[in-house]
mmCIF file of C-alpha atoms in Angstrom:
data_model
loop_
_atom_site.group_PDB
_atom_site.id
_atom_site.type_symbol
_atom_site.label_atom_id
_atom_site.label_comp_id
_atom_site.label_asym_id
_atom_site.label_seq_id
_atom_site.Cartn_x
_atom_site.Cartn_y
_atom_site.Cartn_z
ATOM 1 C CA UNK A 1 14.653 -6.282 1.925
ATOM 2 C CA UNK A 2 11.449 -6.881 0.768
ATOM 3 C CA UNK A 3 11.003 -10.516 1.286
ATOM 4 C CA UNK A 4 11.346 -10.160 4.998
ATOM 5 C CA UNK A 5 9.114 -8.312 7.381
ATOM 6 C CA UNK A 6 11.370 -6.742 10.317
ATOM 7 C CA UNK A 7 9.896 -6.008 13.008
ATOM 8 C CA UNK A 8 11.006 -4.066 16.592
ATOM 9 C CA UNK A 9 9.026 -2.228 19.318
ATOM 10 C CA UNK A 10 11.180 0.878 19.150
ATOM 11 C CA UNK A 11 14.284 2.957 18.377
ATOM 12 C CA UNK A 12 17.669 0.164 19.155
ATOM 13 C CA UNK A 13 19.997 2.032 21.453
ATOM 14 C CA UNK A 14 23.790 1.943 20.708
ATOM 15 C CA UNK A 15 25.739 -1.654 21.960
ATOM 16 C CA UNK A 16 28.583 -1.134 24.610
ATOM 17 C CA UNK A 17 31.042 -1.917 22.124
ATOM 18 C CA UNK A 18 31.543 -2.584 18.332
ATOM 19 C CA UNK A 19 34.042 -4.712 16.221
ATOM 20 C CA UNK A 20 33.070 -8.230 14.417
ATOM 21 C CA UNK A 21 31.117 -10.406 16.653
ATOM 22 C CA UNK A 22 31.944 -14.210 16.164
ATOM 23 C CA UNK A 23 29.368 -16.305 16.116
ATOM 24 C CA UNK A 24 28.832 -19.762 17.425
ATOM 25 C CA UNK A 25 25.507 -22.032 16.410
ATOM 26 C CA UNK A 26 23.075 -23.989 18.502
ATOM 27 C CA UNK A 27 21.398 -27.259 17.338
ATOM 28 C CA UNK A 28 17.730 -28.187 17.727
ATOM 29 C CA UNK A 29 16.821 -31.479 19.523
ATOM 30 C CA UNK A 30 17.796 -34.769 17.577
ATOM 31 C CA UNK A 31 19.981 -33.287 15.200
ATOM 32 C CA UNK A 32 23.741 -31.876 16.137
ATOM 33 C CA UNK A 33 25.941 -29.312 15.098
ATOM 34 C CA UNK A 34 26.190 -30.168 11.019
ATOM 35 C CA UNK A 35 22.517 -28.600 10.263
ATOM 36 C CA UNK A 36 24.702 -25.250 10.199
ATOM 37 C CA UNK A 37 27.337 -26.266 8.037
ATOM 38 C CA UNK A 38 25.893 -23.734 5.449
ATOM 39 C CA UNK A 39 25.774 -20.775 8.067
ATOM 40 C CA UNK A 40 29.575 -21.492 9.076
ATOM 41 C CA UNK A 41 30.424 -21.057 5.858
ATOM 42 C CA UNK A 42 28.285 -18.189 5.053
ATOM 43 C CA UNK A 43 29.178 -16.102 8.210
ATOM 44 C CA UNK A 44 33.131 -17.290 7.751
ATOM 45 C CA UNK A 45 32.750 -15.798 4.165
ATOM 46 C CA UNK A 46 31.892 -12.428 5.473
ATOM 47 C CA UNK A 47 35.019 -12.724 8.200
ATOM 48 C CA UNK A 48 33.581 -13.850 11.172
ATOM 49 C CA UNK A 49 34.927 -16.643 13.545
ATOM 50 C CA UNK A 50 32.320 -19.262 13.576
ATOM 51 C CA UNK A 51 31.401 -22.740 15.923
ATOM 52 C CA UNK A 52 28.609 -25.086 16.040
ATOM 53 C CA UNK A 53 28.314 -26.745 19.584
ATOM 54 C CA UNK A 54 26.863 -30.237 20.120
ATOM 55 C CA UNK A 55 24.099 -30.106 22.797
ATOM 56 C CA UNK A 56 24.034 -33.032 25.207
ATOM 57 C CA UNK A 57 23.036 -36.695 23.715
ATOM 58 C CA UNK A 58 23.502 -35.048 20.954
ATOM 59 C CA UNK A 59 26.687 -35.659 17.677
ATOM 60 C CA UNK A 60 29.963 -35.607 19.688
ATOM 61 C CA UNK A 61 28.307 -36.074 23.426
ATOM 62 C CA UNK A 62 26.029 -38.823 22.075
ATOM 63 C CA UNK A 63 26.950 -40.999 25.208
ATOM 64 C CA UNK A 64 26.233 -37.544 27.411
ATOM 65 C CA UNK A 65 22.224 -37.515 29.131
ATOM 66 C CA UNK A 66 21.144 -33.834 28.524
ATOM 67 C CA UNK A 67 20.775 -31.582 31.419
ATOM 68 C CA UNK A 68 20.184 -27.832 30.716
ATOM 69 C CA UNK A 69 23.609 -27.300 33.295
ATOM 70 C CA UNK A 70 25.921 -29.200 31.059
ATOM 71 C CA UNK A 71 24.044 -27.255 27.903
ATOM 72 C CA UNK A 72 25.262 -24.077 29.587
ATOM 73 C CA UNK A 73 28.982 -25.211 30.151
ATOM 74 C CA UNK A 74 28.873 -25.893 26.490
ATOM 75 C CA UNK A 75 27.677 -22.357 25.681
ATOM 76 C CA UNK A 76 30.191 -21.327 28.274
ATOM 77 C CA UNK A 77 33.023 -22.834 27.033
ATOM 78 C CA UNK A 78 32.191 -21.891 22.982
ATOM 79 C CA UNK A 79 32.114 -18.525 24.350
ATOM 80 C CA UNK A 80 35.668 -18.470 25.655
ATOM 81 C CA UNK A 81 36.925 -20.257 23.323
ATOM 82 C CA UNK A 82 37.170 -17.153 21.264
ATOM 83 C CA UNK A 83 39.319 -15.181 23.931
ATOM 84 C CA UNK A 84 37.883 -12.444 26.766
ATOM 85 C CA UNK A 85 38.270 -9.759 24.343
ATOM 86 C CA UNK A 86 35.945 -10.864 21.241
ATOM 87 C CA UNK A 87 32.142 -10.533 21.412
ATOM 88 C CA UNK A 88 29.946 -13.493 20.600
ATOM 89 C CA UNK A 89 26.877 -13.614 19.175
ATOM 90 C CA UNK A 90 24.458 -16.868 19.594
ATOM 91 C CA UNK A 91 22.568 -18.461 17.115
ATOM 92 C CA UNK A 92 19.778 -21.108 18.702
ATOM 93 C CA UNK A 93 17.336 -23.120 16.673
ATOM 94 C CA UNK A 94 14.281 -24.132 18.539
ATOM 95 C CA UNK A 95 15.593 -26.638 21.727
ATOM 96 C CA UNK A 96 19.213 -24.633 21.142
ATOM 97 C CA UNK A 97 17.073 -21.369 20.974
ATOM 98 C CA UNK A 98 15.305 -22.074 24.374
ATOM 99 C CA UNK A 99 18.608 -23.271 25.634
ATOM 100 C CA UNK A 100 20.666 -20.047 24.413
ATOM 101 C CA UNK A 101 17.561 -17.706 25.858
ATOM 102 C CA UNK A 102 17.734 -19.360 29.481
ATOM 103 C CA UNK A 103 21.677 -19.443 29.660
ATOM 104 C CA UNK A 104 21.458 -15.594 28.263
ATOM 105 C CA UNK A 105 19.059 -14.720 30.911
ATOM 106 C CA UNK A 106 21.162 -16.844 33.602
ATOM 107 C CA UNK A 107 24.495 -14.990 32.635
ATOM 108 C CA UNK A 108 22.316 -11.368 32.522
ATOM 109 C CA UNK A 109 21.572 -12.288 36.618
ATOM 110 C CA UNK A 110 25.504 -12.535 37.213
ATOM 111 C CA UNK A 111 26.373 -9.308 34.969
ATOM 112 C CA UNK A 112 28.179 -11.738 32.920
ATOM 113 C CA UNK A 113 26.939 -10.004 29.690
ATOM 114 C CA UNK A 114 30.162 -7.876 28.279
ATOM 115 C CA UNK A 115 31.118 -10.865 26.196
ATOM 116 C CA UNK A 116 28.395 -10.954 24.071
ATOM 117 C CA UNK A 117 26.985 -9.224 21.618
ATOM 118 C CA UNK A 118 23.337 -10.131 20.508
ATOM 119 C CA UNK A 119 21.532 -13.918 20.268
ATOM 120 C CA UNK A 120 19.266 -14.623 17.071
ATOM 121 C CA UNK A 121 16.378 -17.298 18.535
ATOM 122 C CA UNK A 122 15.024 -19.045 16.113
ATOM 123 C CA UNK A 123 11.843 -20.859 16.162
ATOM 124 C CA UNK A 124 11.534 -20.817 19.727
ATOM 125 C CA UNK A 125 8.482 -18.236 19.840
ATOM 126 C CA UNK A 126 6.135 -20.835 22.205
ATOM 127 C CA UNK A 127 7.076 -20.325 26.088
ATOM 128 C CA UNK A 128 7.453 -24.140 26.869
ATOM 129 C CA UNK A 129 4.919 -23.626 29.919
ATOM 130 C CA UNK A 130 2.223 -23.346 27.337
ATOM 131 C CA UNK A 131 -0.009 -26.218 25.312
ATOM 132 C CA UNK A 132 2.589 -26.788 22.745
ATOM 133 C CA UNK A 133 5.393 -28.006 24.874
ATOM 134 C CA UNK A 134 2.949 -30.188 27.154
ATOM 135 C CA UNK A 135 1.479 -31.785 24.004
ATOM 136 C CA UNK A 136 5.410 -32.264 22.588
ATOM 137 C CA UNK A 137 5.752 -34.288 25.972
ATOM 138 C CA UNK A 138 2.866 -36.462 25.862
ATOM 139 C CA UNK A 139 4.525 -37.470 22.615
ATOM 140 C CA UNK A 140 7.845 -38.396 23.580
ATOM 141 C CA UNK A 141 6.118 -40.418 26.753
ATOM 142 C CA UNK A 142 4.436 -42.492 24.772
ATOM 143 C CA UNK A 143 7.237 -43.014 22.182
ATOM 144 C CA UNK A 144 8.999 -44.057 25.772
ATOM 145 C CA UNK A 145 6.977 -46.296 27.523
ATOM 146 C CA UNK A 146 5.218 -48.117 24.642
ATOM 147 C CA UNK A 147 1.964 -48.219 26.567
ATOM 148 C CA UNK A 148 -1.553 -48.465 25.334
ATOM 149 C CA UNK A 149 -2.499 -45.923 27.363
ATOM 150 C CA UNK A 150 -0.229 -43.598 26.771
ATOM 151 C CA UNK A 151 -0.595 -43.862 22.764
ATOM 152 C CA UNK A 152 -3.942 -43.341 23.249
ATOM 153 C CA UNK A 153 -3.603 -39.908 25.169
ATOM 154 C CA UNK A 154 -0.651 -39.134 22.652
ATOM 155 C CA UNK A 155 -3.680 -39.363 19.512
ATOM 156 C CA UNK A 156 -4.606 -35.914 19.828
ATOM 157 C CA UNK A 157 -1.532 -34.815 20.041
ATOM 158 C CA UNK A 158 0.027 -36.039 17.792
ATOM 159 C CA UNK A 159 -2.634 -34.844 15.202
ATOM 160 C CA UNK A 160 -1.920 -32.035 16.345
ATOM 161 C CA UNK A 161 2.097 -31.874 16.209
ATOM 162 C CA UNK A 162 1.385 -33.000 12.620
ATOM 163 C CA UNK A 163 -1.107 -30.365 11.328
ATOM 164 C CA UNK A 164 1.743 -27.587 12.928
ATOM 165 C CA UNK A 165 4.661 -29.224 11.037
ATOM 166 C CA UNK A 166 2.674 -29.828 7.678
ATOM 167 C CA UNK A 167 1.403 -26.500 7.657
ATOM 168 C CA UNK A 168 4.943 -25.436 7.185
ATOM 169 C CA UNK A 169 7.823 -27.194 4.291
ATOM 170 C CA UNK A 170 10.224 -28.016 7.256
ATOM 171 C CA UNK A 171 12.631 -31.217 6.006
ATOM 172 C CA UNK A 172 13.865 -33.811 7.907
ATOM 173 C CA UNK A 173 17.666 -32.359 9.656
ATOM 174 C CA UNK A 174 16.369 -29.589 12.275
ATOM 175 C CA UNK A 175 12.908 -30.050 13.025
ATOM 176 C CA UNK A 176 12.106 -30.869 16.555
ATOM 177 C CA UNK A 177 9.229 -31.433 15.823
ATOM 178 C CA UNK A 178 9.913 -33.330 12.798
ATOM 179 C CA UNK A 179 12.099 -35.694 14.105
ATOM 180 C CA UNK A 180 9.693 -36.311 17.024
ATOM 181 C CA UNK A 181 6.175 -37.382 15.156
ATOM 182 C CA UNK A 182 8.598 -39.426 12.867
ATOM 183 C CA UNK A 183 8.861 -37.577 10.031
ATOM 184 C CA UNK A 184 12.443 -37.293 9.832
ATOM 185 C CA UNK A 185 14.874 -39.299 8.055
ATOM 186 C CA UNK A 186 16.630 -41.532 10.465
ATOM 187 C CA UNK A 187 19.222 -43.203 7.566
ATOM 188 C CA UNK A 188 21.225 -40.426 7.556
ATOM 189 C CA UNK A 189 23.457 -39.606 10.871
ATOM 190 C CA UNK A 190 23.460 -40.629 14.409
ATOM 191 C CA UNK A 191 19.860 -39.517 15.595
ATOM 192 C CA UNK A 192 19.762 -39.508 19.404
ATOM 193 C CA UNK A 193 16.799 -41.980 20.507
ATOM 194 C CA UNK A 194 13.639 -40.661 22.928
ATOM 195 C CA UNK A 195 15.099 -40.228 25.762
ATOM 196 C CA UNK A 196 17.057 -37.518 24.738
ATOM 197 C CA UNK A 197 13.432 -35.662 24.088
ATOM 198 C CA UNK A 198 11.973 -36.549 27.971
ATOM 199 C CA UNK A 199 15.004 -35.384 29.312
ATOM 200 C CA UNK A 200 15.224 -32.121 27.522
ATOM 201 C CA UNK A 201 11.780 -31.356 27.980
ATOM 202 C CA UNK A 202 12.061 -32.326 31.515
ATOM 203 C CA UNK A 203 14.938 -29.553 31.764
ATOM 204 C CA UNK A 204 12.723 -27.308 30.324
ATOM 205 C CA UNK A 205 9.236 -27.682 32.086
ATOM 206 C CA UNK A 206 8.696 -24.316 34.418
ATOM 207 C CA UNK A 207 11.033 -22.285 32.065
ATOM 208 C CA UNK A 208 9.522 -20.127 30.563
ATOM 209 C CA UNK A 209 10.786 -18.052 27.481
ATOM 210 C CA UNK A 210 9.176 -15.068 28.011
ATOM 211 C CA UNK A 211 10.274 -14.478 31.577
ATOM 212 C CA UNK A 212 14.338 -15.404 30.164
ATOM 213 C CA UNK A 213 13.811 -12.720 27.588
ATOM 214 C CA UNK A 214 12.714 -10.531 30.019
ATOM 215 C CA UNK A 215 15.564 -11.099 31.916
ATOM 216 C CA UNK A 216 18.235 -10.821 28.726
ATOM 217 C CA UNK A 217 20.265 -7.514 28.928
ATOM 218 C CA UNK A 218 21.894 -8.454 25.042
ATOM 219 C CA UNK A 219 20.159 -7.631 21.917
ATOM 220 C CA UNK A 220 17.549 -10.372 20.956
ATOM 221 C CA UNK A 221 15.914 -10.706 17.009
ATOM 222 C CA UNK A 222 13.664 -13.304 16.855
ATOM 223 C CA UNK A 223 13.111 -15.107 13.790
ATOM 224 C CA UNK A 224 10.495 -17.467 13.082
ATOM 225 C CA UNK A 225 9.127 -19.004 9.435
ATOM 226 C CA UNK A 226 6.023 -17.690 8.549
ATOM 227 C CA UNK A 227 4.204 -21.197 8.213
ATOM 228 C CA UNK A 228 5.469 -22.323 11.149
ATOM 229 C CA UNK A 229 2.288 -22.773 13.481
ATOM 230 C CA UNK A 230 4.408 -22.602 16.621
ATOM 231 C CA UNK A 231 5.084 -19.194 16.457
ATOM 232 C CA UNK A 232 1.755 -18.857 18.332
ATOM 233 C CA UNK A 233 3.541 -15.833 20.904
ATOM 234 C CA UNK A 234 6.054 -14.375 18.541
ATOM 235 C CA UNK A 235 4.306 -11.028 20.065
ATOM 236 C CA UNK A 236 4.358 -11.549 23.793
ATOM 237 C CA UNK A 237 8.152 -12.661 22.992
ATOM 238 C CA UNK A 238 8.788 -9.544 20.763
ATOM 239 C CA UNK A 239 7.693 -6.816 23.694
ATOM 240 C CA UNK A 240 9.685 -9.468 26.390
ATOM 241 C CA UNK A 241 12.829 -8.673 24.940
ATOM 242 C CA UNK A 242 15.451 -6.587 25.514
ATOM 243 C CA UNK A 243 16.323 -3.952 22.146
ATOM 244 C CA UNK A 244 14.473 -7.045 20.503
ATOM 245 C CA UNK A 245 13.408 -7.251 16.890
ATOM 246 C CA UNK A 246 11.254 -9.720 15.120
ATOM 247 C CA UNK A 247 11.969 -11.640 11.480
ATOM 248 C CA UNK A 248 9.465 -13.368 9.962
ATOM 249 C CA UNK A 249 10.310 -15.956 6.588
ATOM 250 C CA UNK A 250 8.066 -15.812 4.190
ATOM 251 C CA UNK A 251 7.355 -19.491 2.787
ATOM 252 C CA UNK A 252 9.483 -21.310 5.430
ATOM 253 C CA UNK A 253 8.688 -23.374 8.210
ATOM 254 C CA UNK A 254 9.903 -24.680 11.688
ATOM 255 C CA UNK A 255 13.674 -25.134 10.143
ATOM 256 C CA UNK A 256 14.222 -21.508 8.750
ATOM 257 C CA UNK A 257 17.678 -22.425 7.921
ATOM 258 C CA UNK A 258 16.948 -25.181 5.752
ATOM 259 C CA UNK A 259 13.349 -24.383 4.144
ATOM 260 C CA UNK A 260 14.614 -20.709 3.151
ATOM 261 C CA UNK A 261 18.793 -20.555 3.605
ATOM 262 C CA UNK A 262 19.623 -17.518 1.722
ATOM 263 C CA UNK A 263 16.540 -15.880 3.215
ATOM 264 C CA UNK A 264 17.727 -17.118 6.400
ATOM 265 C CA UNK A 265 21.293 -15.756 5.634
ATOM 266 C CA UNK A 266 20.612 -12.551 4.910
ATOM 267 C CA UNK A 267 18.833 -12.352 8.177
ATOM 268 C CA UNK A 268 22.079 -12.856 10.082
ATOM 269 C CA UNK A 269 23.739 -10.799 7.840
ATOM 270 C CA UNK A 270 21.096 -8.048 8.968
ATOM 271 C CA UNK A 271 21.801 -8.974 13.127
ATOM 272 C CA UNK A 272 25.370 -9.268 12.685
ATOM 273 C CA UNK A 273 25.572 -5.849 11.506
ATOM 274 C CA UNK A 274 23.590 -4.346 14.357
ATOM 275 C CA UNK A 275 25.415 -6.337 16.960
ATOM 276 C CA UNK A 276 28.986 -4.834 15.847
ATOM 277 C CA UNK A 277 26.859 -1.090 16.350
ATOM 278 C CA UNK A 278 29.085 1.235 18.392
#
């Protein structure tokens, strides 16, 4: 299609096994499972089983702290859900996309693979041991503790958190980062308070993305918007993957599925069909 630009470092060998891959959804941080409603019924549409999970703190475990092992029996348990003998594929946006890489690479370790069939990480193209991530923390400290001090070393970063999400048209329902230099709309739904951020970043800190990827033995595409400034190591992340390709949205930012959703759709559309490959 040519509003997309696809690309992969080299010829995708065939999948284990083929058949319709269902397809369950990952949440970014402060949001929940409802900023996929469209892509449930999208992907449902074109007869695939579909879930959104809740991450912990997050929609229906609200009262839950997050903690990257209770994210994975989440993952583990929307995985089985759909019975041993049906593929899944995983769809993570930005903390779910980090979340769905390291519980990928975690399961690749154990040879527990067989089940699924590809993961699509979306905005998640910044290995959280870089600058981005560190500033993202200072941020949520301060928000925290309230200090002086700390809103003073939070300045610079939040100038610029805010320069990254403007250069983009994300909207207020999936942004991380959004949601975090307090640009998102907190009338609507339950929006889980700072803590949730700390402790998610805190599960995160000496992760790193590119080493998961490495480590993935499932197809990967990685799909980022094109003015989304955090996609400063979409490269290093395309050549870490395994039969990885790389998706870039013309005109959309941090929260792909929202600034561009047809765009966005066809994109799965495109995965989906080379996960069910023979």
């Amino acid at each position: 299609m040519n509003d997309l630009r696809l690309t992969s470092p080299g010829d995708v060998p065939a999948s284990r096994r083929g058949g319709t891959p269902a397809v369950v959804f990952v949440h970014g941080m402060r949001t929940s499972s409802h900023i996929w409603d469209a892509q449930l019924d999208h992907v449902r549409a074109r007869g695939h089983d579909a879930l959104a999970v809740d991450l912990p703190a997050h929609g229906a475990l609200r009262d839950e702290r997050f903690s990257m092992r209770r994210a994975y029996d989440v993952l583990d348990e929307a995985v089985a859900s759909f019975g041993t003998d049906r593929r899944v594929a995983v769809v993570g946006l930005s903390l779910g996309g980090y979340t769905t890489l390291a519980w990928t690479a975690r399961r690749s370790a154990r040879g527990q693979t067989a089940d699924l069939a590809g993961i699509v990480a979306v905005g998640c193209s910044s290995d959280p041991k870089g600058k981005p991530v560190a500033l993202y923390r200072t941020l949520a400290d301060a928000a925290v503790t309230g200090s002086q001090a700390a809103r003073r070393r939070s300045s610079a970063a939040a100038t610029w958190w805010r320069s990254a999400v403007l250069g983009g048209r994300s909207r207020p329902g999936g942004a991380d980062v959004q949601a975090l230099i307090g640009g998102a709309d907190d009338a609507g739904p339950f929006r889980p308070g700072w803590q949730v951020v700390t402790d998610s970043l805190s599960h995160l800190a000496g992760r790193s993305s590119v080493a998961n990827l490495r480590a993935t033995r499932v197809p990967v595409w990685l799909v980022n918007g094109s003015r989304d400034r955090l996609r400063l190591e979409e490269q290093r992340h395309l050549q870490a993957a395994y039969r990885g390709a790389l998706v870039v949205v013309p005109g959309a930012g941090h929260d792909v599925n929202t600034d561009a959703p047809e765009a966005f759709n066809r994109v799965l559309d495109r995965a989906l069909r080379t996960f069910e490959q023979p």
